[in-house]
PDB file of C-alpha atoms in Angstrom:
ATOM      1  CA  MET I   1       0.242  -0.231   0.217  1.00  0.00           C
ATOM      2  CA  SER I   2       1.498   3.141  -0.948  1.00  0.00           C
ATOM      3  CA  THR I   3       1.965   6.396   1.825  1.00  0.00           C
ATOM      4  CA  THR I   4      -1.012   8.072   0.354  1.00  0.00           C
ATOM      5  CA  GLU I   5      -3.456   5.249   0.522  1.00  0.00           C
ATOM      6  CA  ALA I   6      -1.994   4.462   3.198  1.00  0.00           C
ATOM      7  CA  THR I   7      -3.786   8.259   4.310  1.00  0.00           C
ATOM      8  CA  GLU I   8      -6.338   7.937   2.983  1.00  0.00           C
ATOM      9  CA  THR I   9      -7.497   4.681   5.425  1.00  0.00           C
ATOM     10  CA  THR I  10      -6.013   6.445   8.219  1.00  0.00           C
ATOM     11  CA  LYS I  11      -9.330   7.997   9.916  1.00  0.00           C
ATOM     12  CA  LEU I  12      -9.293   9.753  13.356  1.00  0.00           C
ATOM     13  CA  LYS I  13     -13.343  10.514  15.462  1.00  0.00           C
ATOM     14  CA  LEU I  14     -13.764  13.681  16.668  1.00  0.00           C
ATOM     15  CA  SER I  15     -16.813  14.282  18.774  1.00  0.00           C
ATOM     16  CA  LEU I  16     -18.934  17.960  17.613  1.00  0.00           C
ATOM     17  CA  MET I  17     -20.679  20.301  20.039  1.00  0.00           C
ATOM     18  CA  ILE I  18     -23.073  22.357  18.013  1.00  0.00           C
ATOM     19  CA  ASP I  19     -24.751  25.346  18.084  1.00  0.00           C
ATOM     20  CA  LYS I  20     -27.741  24.778  15.562  1.00  0.00           C
ATOM     21  CA  ARG I  21     -29.454  28.677  14.698  1.00  0.00           C
ATOM     22  CA  ALA I  22     -25.760  29.991  14.866  1.00  0.00           C
ATOM     23  CA  ASN I  23     -24.397  27.215  12.361  1.00  0.00           C
ATOM     24  CA  LYS I  24     -21.028  26.628  14.305  1.00  0.00           C
ATOM     25  CA  VAL I  25     -18.602  24.793  16.074  1.00  0.00           C
ATOM     26  CA  LEU I  26     -18.306  25.317  19.878  1.00  0.00           C
ATOM     27  CA  PHE I  27     -15.936  22.769  20.842  1.00  0.00           C
ATOM     28  CA  ALA I  28     -15.240  18.669  19.332  1.00  0.00           C
ATOM     29  CA  GLU I  29     -14.054  16.638  21.775  1.00  0.00           C
ATOM     30  CA  ALA I  30     -10.926  14.474  20.615  1.00  0.00           C
ATOM     31  CA  GLU I  31      -8.284  11.772  21.107  1.00  0.00           C
ATOM     32  CA  SER I  32      -4.506  12.531  22.092  1.00  0.00           C
ATOM     33  CA  ASP I  33      -4.027  11.705  18.012  1.00  0.00           C
ATOM     34  CA  PHE I  34      -5.951  14.630  16.547  1.00  0.00           C
ATOM     35  CA  VAL I  35      -4.406  16.780  19.210  1.00  0.00           C
ATOM     36  CA  ASN I  36      -0.976  16.020  18.794  1.00  0.00           C
ATOM     37  CA  PHE I  37      -1.902  16.168  14.899  1.00  0.00           C
ATOM     38  CA  LEU I  38      -2.745  20.335  15.302  1.00  0.00           C
ATOM     39  CA  PHE I  39       0.653  20.692  17.437  1.00  0.00           C
ATOM     40  CA  ASN I  40       2.672  18.898  15.225  1.00  0.00           C
ATOM     41  CA  LEU I  41       1.524  21.272  12.109  1.00  0.00           C
ATOM     42  CA  LEU I  42       4.136  23.927  14.289  1.00  0.00           C
ATOM     43  CA  SER I  43       6.719  21.586  12.833  1.00  0.00           C
ATOM     44  CA  LEU I  44       5.786  22.296   9.571  1.00  0.00           C
ATOM     45  CA  PRO I  45       7.888  23.760   7.399  1.00  0.00           C
ATOM     46  CA  ILE I  46       6.662  27.068   4.938  1.00  0.00           C
ATOM     47  CA  GLY I  47       8.196  26.036   2.208  1.00  0.00           C
ATOM     48  CA  THR I  48       5.805  23.124   3.155  1.00  0.00           C
ATOM     49  CA  VAL I  49       2.779  25.214   3.797  1.00  0.00           C
ATOM     50  CA  ILE I  50       3.179  27.420   0.435  1.00  0.00           C
ATOM     51  CA  ASN I  51       3.994  23.481  -1.633  1.00  0.00           C
ATOM     52  CA  LEU I  52       0.490  22.266  -0.145  1.00  0.00           C
ATOM     53  CA  PHE I  53      -1.836  24.626  -1.471  1.00  0.00           C
ATOM     54  CA  ARG I  54      -0.059  25.850  -4.836  1.00  0.00           C
ATOM     55  CA  ASN I  55      -3.672  26.420  -6.616  1.00  0.00           C
ATOM     56  CA  GLU I  56      -4.562  29.216  -3.751  1.00  0.00           C
ATOM     57  CA  SER I  57      -4.258  32.191  -3.666  1.00  0.00           C
ATOM     58  CA  MET I  58      -3.993  32.623   0.508  1.00  0.00           C
ATOM     59  CA  PHE I  59       0.338  33.750   1.352  1.00  0.00           C
ATOM     60  CA  GLY I  60       0.132  37.347   0.452  1.00  0.00           C
ATOM     61  CA  CYS I  61       3.614  38.089  -1.528  1.00  0.00           C
ATOM     62  CA  ILE I  62       5.106  35.372   0.134  1.00  0.00           C
ATOM     63  CA  GLU I  63       4.268  32.980  -2.408  1.00  0.00           C
ATOM     64  CA  ASN I  64       6.422  35.335  -5.099  1.00  0.00           C
ATOM     65  CA  LEU I  65       9.567  34.340  -3.610  1.00  0.00           C
ATOM     66  CA  TYR I  66       8.868  31.054  -3.293  1.00  0.00           C
ATOM     67  CA  GLN I  67       8.299  30.921  -7.294  1.00  0.00           C
ATOM     68  CA  SER I  68      11.317  33.327  -7.661  1.00  0.00           C
ATOM     69  CA  LEU I  69      13.641  31.082  -5.857  1.00  0.00           C
ATOM     70  CA  GLU I  70      11.657  28.063  -8.108  1.00  0.00           C
ATOM     71  CA  ASN I  71      12.138  29.881 -11.286  1.00  0.00           C
ATOM     72  CA  PHE I  72      15.826  30.246 -10.602  1.00  0.00           C
ATOM     73  CA  ASN I  73      19.046  29.708 -12.620  1.00  0.00           C
ATOM     74  CA  GLY I  74      21.351  26.964 -10.924  1.00  0.00           C
ATOM     75  CA  ALA I  75      23.873  28.985 -12.439  1.00  0.00           C
ATOM     76  CA  TYR I  76      23.315  31.498  -9.403  1.00  0.00           C
ATOM     77  CA  LEU I  77      23.202  29.299  -6.036  1.00  0.00           C
ATOM     78  CA  GLN I  78      25.468  27.873  -4.003  1.00  0.00           C
ATOM     79  CA  PRO I  79      27.174  25.032  -5.558  1.00  0.00           C
ATOM     80  CA  ASP I  80      26.582  23.718  -1.745  1.00  0.00           C
ATOM     81  CA  LYS I  81      22.813  24.794  -1.967  1.00  0.00           C
ATOM     82  CA  ASN I  82      19.830  23.108  -3.298  1.00  0.00           C
ATOM     83  CA  LYS I  83      16.018  24.502  -4.002  1.00  0.00           C
ATOM     84  CA  SER I  84      14.457  21.482  -3.508  1.00  0.00           C
ATOM     85  CA  GLN I  85      16.159  21.718   0.369  1.00  0.00           C
ATOM     86  CA  LEU I  86      13.271  25.114   0.498  1.00  0.00           C
ATOM     87  CA  LEU I  87      11.153  24.238  -2.161  1.00  0.00           C
ATOM     88  CA  LYS I  88      10.057  20.941  -0.631  1.00  0.00           C
ATOM     89  CA  PRO I  89      11.513  20.987   2.061  1.00  0.00           C
ATOM     90  CA  HIS I  90      11.939  17.367   4.313  1.00  0.00           C
ATOM     91  CA  LEU I  91      11.242  17.539   7.866  1.00  0.00           C
ATOM     92  CA  ALA I  92      14.480  16.415  10.249  1.00  0.00           C
ATOM     93  CA  VAL I  93      14.791  12.181  10.998  1.00  0.00           C
ATOM     94  CA  SER I  94      14.046  13.364  14.437  1.00  0.00           C
ATOM     95  CA  SER I  95      10.865  15.341  14.626  1.00  0.00           C
ATOM     96  CA  VAL I  96       7.754  13.888  15.069  1.00  0.00           C
ATOM     97  CA  ASN I  97       5.683  13.779  11.406  1.00  0.00           C
ATOM     98  CA  PRO I  98       1.945  15.893  11.178  1.00  0.00           C
ATOM     99  CA  PRO I  99      -0.152  12.550  10.193  1.00  0.00           C
ATOM    100  CA  LEU I 100      -2.628  12.081   7.328  1.00  0.00           C
ATOM    101  CA  LEU I 101      -0.451  16.645   5.453  1.00  0.00           C
ATOM    102  CA  LEU I 102       2.560  14.440   4.610  1.00  0.00           C
ATOM    103  CA  ALA I 103       1.803  12.358   2.344  1.00  0.00           C
ATOM    104  CA  GLU I 104       0.558  15.056   0.192  1.00  0.00           C
ATOM    105  CA  ALA I 105       3.903  16.588   1.122  1.00  0.00           C
ATOM    106  CA  ASN I 106       6.545  14.759   0.287  1.00  0.00           C
ATOM    107  CA  SER I 107       7.271  12.375  -2.427  1.00  0.00           C
ATOM    108  CA  GLN I 108       9.155  10.158  -0.702  1.00  0.00           C
ATOM    109  CA  SER I 109       7.515   7.748   2.255  1.00  0.00           C
ATOM    110  CA  GLN I 110       7.450   8.376   5.102  1.00  0.00           C
ATOM    111  CA  ASP I 111       8.207   5.242   5.677  1.00  0.00           C
ATOM    112  CA  THR I 112      11.666   5.324   4.366  1.00  0.00           C
ATOM    113  CA  LYS I 113      14.005   7.845   5.105  1.00  0.00           C
ATOM    114  CA  TYR I 114      17.957   8.123   4.682  1.00  0.00           C
ATOM    115  CA  ILE I 115      20.587   9.789   5.799  1.00  0.00           C
ATOM    116  CA  TYR I 116      23.546  10.953   3.895  1.00  0.00           C
ATOM    117  CA  PHE I 117      27.624  11.159   4.572  1.00  0.00           C
ATOM    118  CA  CYS I 118      30.396  12.528   1.729  1.00  0.00           C
ATOM    119  CA  ARG I 119      33.071   9.883   0.603  1.00  0.00           C
ATOM    120  CA  GLY I 120      35.849  11.522   3.085  1.00  0.00           C
ATOM    121  CA  ARG I 121      36.535   7.660   5.538  1.00  0.00           C
ATOM    122  CA  TYR I 122      37.594  10.083   8.676  1.00  0.00           C
ATOM    123  CA  HIS I 123      34.625  11.945   8.860  1.00  0.00           C
ATOM    124  CA  SER I 124      31.554  11.487  11.132  1.00  0.00           C
ATOM    125  CA  ASN I 125      29.334  14.980   8.949  1.00  0.00           C
ATOM    126  CA  MET I 126      25.887  12.555   8.614  1.00  0.00           C
ATOM    127  CA  THR I 127      22.677  14.700   6.636  1.00  0.00           C
ATOM    128  CA  ASP I 128      19.362  14.164   5.825  1.00  0.00           C
ATOM    129  CA  VAL I 129      19.840  16.145   2.798  1.00  0.00           C
ATOM    130  CA  ALA I 130      21.122  14.405  -0.248  1.00  0.00           C
ATOM    131  CA  GLY I 131      23.922  16.222  -2.277  1.00  0.00           C
ATOM    132  CA  ILE I 132      24.856  19.134   0.029  1.00  0.00           C
ATOM    133  CA  ALA I 133      28.927  19.478   0.300  1.00  0.00           C
ATOM    134  CA  CYS I 134      30.276  18.169   3.680  1.00  0.00           C
ATOM    135  CA  PRO I 135      31.558  20.833   5.564  1.00  0.00           C
ATOM    136  CA  GLU I 136      35.040  20.178   5.891  1.00  0.00           C
ATOM    137  CA  CYS I 137      36.154  18.190   2.406  1.00  0.00           C
ATOM    138  CA  HIS I 138      34.204  19.582  -0.093  1.00  0.00           C
ATOM    139  CA  CYS I 139      33.054  16.262  -1.382  1.00  0.00           C
ATOM    140  CA  THR I 140      28.718  15.368  -2.060  1.00  0.00           C
ATOM    141  CA  MET I 141      26.914  13.978   0.112  1.00  0.00           C
ATOM    142  CA  ASP I 142      26.094  11.131  -1.854  1.00  0.00           C
ATOM    143  CA  HIS I 143      26.122   7.954   0.583  1.00  0.00           C
ATOM    144  CA  SER I 144      22.947   7.045   1.435  1.00  0.00           C
ATOM    145  CA  LEU I 145      22.037   4.624   4.748  1.00  0.00           C
ATOM    146  CA  GLN I 146      18.745   4.114   5.575  1.00  0.00           C
ATOM    147  CA  PHE I 147      17.039   5.109   8.667  1.00  0.00           C
ATOM    148  CA  VAL I 148      15.121   3.050  10.752  1.00  0.00           C
ATOM    149  CA  ASP I 149      13.259   4.968  12.587  1.00  0.00           C
ATOM    150  CA  SER I 150      12.130   3.851  16.393  1.00  0.00           C
ATOM    151  CA  ASN I 151       8.330   3.977  16.065  1.00  0.00           C
ATOM    152  CA  SER I 152       8.263   1.528  12.968  1.00  0.00           C
ATOM    153  CA  CYS I 153      10.034  -0.849  14.924  1.00  0.00           C
ATOM    154  CA  LYS I 154       7.635  -3.999  16.209  1.00  0.00           C
ATOM    155  CA  THR I 155       9.884  -5.382  18.253  1.00  0.00           C
ATOM    156  CA  ILE I 156      10.973  -2.309  20.470  1.00  0.00           C
ATOM    157  CA  LYS I 157       8.308  -1.364  23.069  1.00  0.00           C
ATOM    158  CA  SER I 158       8.321   2.541  23.402  1.00  0.00           C
ATOM    159  CA  ILE I 159       6.480   4.874  24.931  1.00  0.00           C
ATOM    160  CA  GLU I 160       3.700   5.918  22.319  1.00  0.00           C
ATOM    161  CA  GLY I 161       4.706   8.243  19.820  1.00  0.00           C
ATOM    162  CA  GLY I 162       3.351  12.418  19.544  1.00  0.00           C
ATOM    163  CA  ILE I 163       3.098  15.421  21.874  1.00  0.00           C
ATOM    164  CA  VAL I 164       0.328  15.018  24.098  1.00  0.00           C
ATOM    165  CA  GLN I 165      -0.577  11.449  26.802  1.00  0.00           C
ATOM    166  CA  ASN I 166      -3.419   9.600  25.565  1.00  0.00           C
ATOM    167  CA  LEU I 167      -4.853   9.111  28.955  1.00  0.00           C
ATOM    168  CA  VAL I 168      -7.448  12.483  29.273  1.00  0.00           C
ATOM    169  CA  THR I 169      -9.942  13.368  25.880  1.00  0.00           C
ATOM    170  CA  TYR I 170      -9.233  16.952  25.230  1.00  0.00           C
ATOM    171  CA  LEU I 171     -11.397  19.757  24.536  1.00  0.00           C
ATOM    172  CA  VAL I 172     -10.282  21.977  21.146  1.00  0.00           C
ATOM    173  CA  THR I 173     -11.911  24.542  20.551  1.00  0.00           C
ATOM    174  CA  ASP I 174     -13.672  26.733  17.280  1.00  0.00           C
ATOM    175  CA  ASP I 175     -10.671  28.676  17.060  1.00  0.00           C
ATOM    176  CA  LEU I 176      -8.036  25.493  18.019  1.00  0.00           C
ATOM    177  CA  LEU I 177      -7.456  26.517  21.648  1.00  0.00           C
ATOM    178  CA  VAL I 178      -6.560  23.116  22.801  1.00  0.00           C
ATOM    179  CA  THR I 179      -7.191  21.607  27.140  1.00  0.00           C
ATOM    180  CA  PRO I 180      -7.675  19.265  28.463  1.00  0.00           C
ATOM    181  CA  MET I 181     -11.404  18.013  28.607  1.00  0.00           C
ATOM    182  CA  SER I 182     -13.335  18.788  32.268  1.00  0.00           C
ATOM    183  CA  MET I 183     -17.165  18.999  32.854  1.00  0.00           C
ATOM    184  CA  ILE I 184     -16.087  22.379  34.132  1.00  0.00           C
ATOM    185  CA  ALA I 185     -14.370  22.923  31.174  1.00  0.00           C
ATOM    186  CA  GLY I 186     -17.583  22.298  29.098  1.00  0.00           C
ATOM    187  CA  ILE I 187     -19.869  24.276  30.614  1.00  0.00           C
ATOM    188  CA  ASP I 188     -18.083  27.199  30.793  1.00  0.00           C
ATOM    189  CA  LEU I 189     -17.698  27.360  27.653  1.00  0.00           C
ATOM    190  CA  LEU I 190     -21.990  26.266  26.934  1.00  0.00           C
ATOM    191  CA  GLN I 191     -22.141  29.236  29.191  1.00  0.00           C
ATOM    192  CA  HIS I 192     -20.396  31.731  27.387  1.00  0.00           C
ATOM    193  CA  ASN I 193     -21.804  30.904  23.372  1.00  0.00           C
ATOM    194  CA  VAL I 194     -25.424  29.857  24.443  1.00  0.00           C
ATOM    195  CA  LYS I 195     -28.030  30.827  25.776  1.00  0.00           C
ATOM    196  CA  ASP I 196     -30.770  27.787  24.625  1.00  0.00           C
ATOM    197  CA  VAL I 197     -29.746  24.699  24.680  1.00  0.00           C
ATOM    198  CA  CYS I 198     -32.101  23.415  23.247  1.00  0.00           C
ATOM    199  CA  VAL I 199     -30.076  24.471  19.815  1.00  0.00           C
ATOM    200  CA  LEU I 200     -26.844  21.646  21.201  1.00  0.00           C
ATOM    201  CA  GLU I 201     -26.137  19.127  18.930  1.00  0.00           C
ATOM    202  CA  LYS I 202     -23.529  16.671  19.217  1.00  0.00           C
ATOM    203  CA  ARG I 203     -22.351  14.842  16.559  1.00  0.00           C
ATOM    204  CA  ALA I 204     -19.780  12.391  15.050  1.00  0.00           C
ATOM    205  CA  VAL I 205     -17.704  13.003  12.433  1.00  0.00           C
ATOM    206  CA  GLU I 206     -14.141  11.474  10.803  1.00  0.00           C
ATOM    207  CA  PHE I 207     -11.283  13.467  10.077  1.00  0.00           C
ATOM    208  CA  GLY I 208      -8.560  11.969   6.838  1.00  0.00           C
ATOM    209  CA  THR I 209      -6.221  13.700   5.202  1.00  0.00           C
ATOM    210  CA  LYS I 210      -8.894  15.779   3.355  1.00  0.00           C
ATOM    211  CA  GLU I 211     -10.200  17.589   6.384  1.00  0.00           C
ATOM    212  CA  GLY I 212      -6.281  17.763   7.068  1.00  0.00           C
ATOM    213  CA  LEU I 213      -5.577  19.813   4.710  1.00  0.00           C
ATOM    214  CA  GLU I 214      -8.630  22.007   5.479  1.00  0.00           C
ATOM    215  CA  LEU I 215      -7.615  22.385   8.913  1.00  0.00           C
ATOM    216  CA  LEU I 216      -4.621  23.896   8.433  1.00  0.00           C
ATOM    217  CA  LYS I 217      -5.754  26.187   5.424  1.00  0.00           C
ATOM    218  CA  TYR I 218      -8.650  27.725   7.757  1.00  0.00           C
ATOM    219  CA  SER I 219      -6.060  27.870  10.906  1.00  0.00           C
ATOM    220  CA  LEU I 220      -3.977  30.770   8.891  1.00  0.00           C
ATOM    221  CA  LYS I 221      -6.464  32.584   7.588  1.00  0.00           C
ATOM    222  CA  SER I 222      -9.744  32.095   9.561  1.00  0.00           C
ATOM    223  CA  LYS I 223     -10.823  32.317  13.691  1.00  0.00           C
ATOM    224  CA  THR I 224     -13.638  29.532  12.946  1.00  0.00           C
ATOM    225  CA  ALA I 225     -11.707  26.297  11.380  1.00  0.00           C
ATOM    226  CA  LEU I 226     -14.145  24.464  12.708  1.00  0.00           C
ATOM    227  CA  THR I 227     -17.032  25.179  11.246  1.00  0.00           C
ATOM    228  CA  ASN I 228     -15.641  26.401   8.368  1.00  0.00           C
ATOM    229  CA  VAL I 229     -14.102  22.511   7.922  1.00  0.00           C
ATOM    230  CA  PHE I 230     -17.154  20.487   9.342  1.00  0.00           C
ATOM    231  CA  LEU I 231     -19.826  21.888   9.173  1.00  0.00           C
ATOM    232  CA  ALA I 232     -19.085  22.615   5.446  1.00  0.00           C
ATOM    233  CA  GLN I 233     -18.823  18.800   4.049  1.00  0.00           C
ATOM    234  CA  THR I 234     -22.069  16.900   2.956  1.00  0.00           C
ATOM    235  CA  ASN I 235     -21.092  13.275   5.131  1.00  0.00           C
ATOM    236  CA  ILE I 236     -21.317  14.006   9.277  1.00  0.00           C
ATOM    237  CA  LYS I 237     -22.697  11.301  10.503  1.00  0.00           C
ATOM    238  CA  ASP I 238     -24.921  12.540  13.380  1.00  0.00           C
ATOM    239  CA  VAL I 239     -24.737  10.291  16.473  1.00  0.00           C
ATOM    240  CA  ALA I 240     -27.580  12.453  18.715  1.00  0.00           C
ATOM    241  CA  VAL I 241     -28.834  15.001  19.859  1.00  0.00           C
ATOM    242  CA  SER I 242     -29.068  16.428  23.201  1.00  0.00           C
ATOM    243  CA  ASN I 243     -32.282  18.075  24.428  1.00  0.00           C
ATOM    244  CA  SER I 244     -34.476  16.292  21.998  1.00  0.00           C
ATOM    245  CA  SER I 245     -38.236  16.082  21.686  1.00  0.00           C
TER     246      SER I 245
END
């Protein structure tokens, strides 16, 4: 199965609390996998983000920088520099990869990563980008070794990857404020946003690659990211309606 196919079948589960009258998501109840996705968006290089949305005008004039470098003649670049390092950067091998998005951003499989070194016998320099010049001997660092991520090694028992612990449920507001879920936090949020509890509706939704891209996009230009992503969808499945007759 390809990386794209694998991520397409990866669906996270969320529970949304919706104000039906205002047609607005008040908050989502989510497990750690969704919160890890949100926090890992902060690790995406800006070149990767721009590349994900090349067909949409949403970044102002920084897109001109991207296009300028894309069209730049290689003869004007330093010999140890490669345009793809900025245009289509890969996260460092030590980073936690945001699921659902990198299959779209990177042409390489997330399951196979390489580190590169030069021909110098006594040099210990390594990089995660092929073609860079060794800082000691200036030879091209193009000899590769496959990097095996500890998270992908099934024979090693380790703490589950990610940023937050999976011991609790998390509350994510429409404008992506994240806190551990508590009854007090939920009630407080409802009291400040809803006057009539009869307008509340709880819905279960799935969150995959498409929704991940949409959420990244709206997180950059909107204060109602969850509403923009989920209330525009037609495949939302109701699980319960509070105070229904």
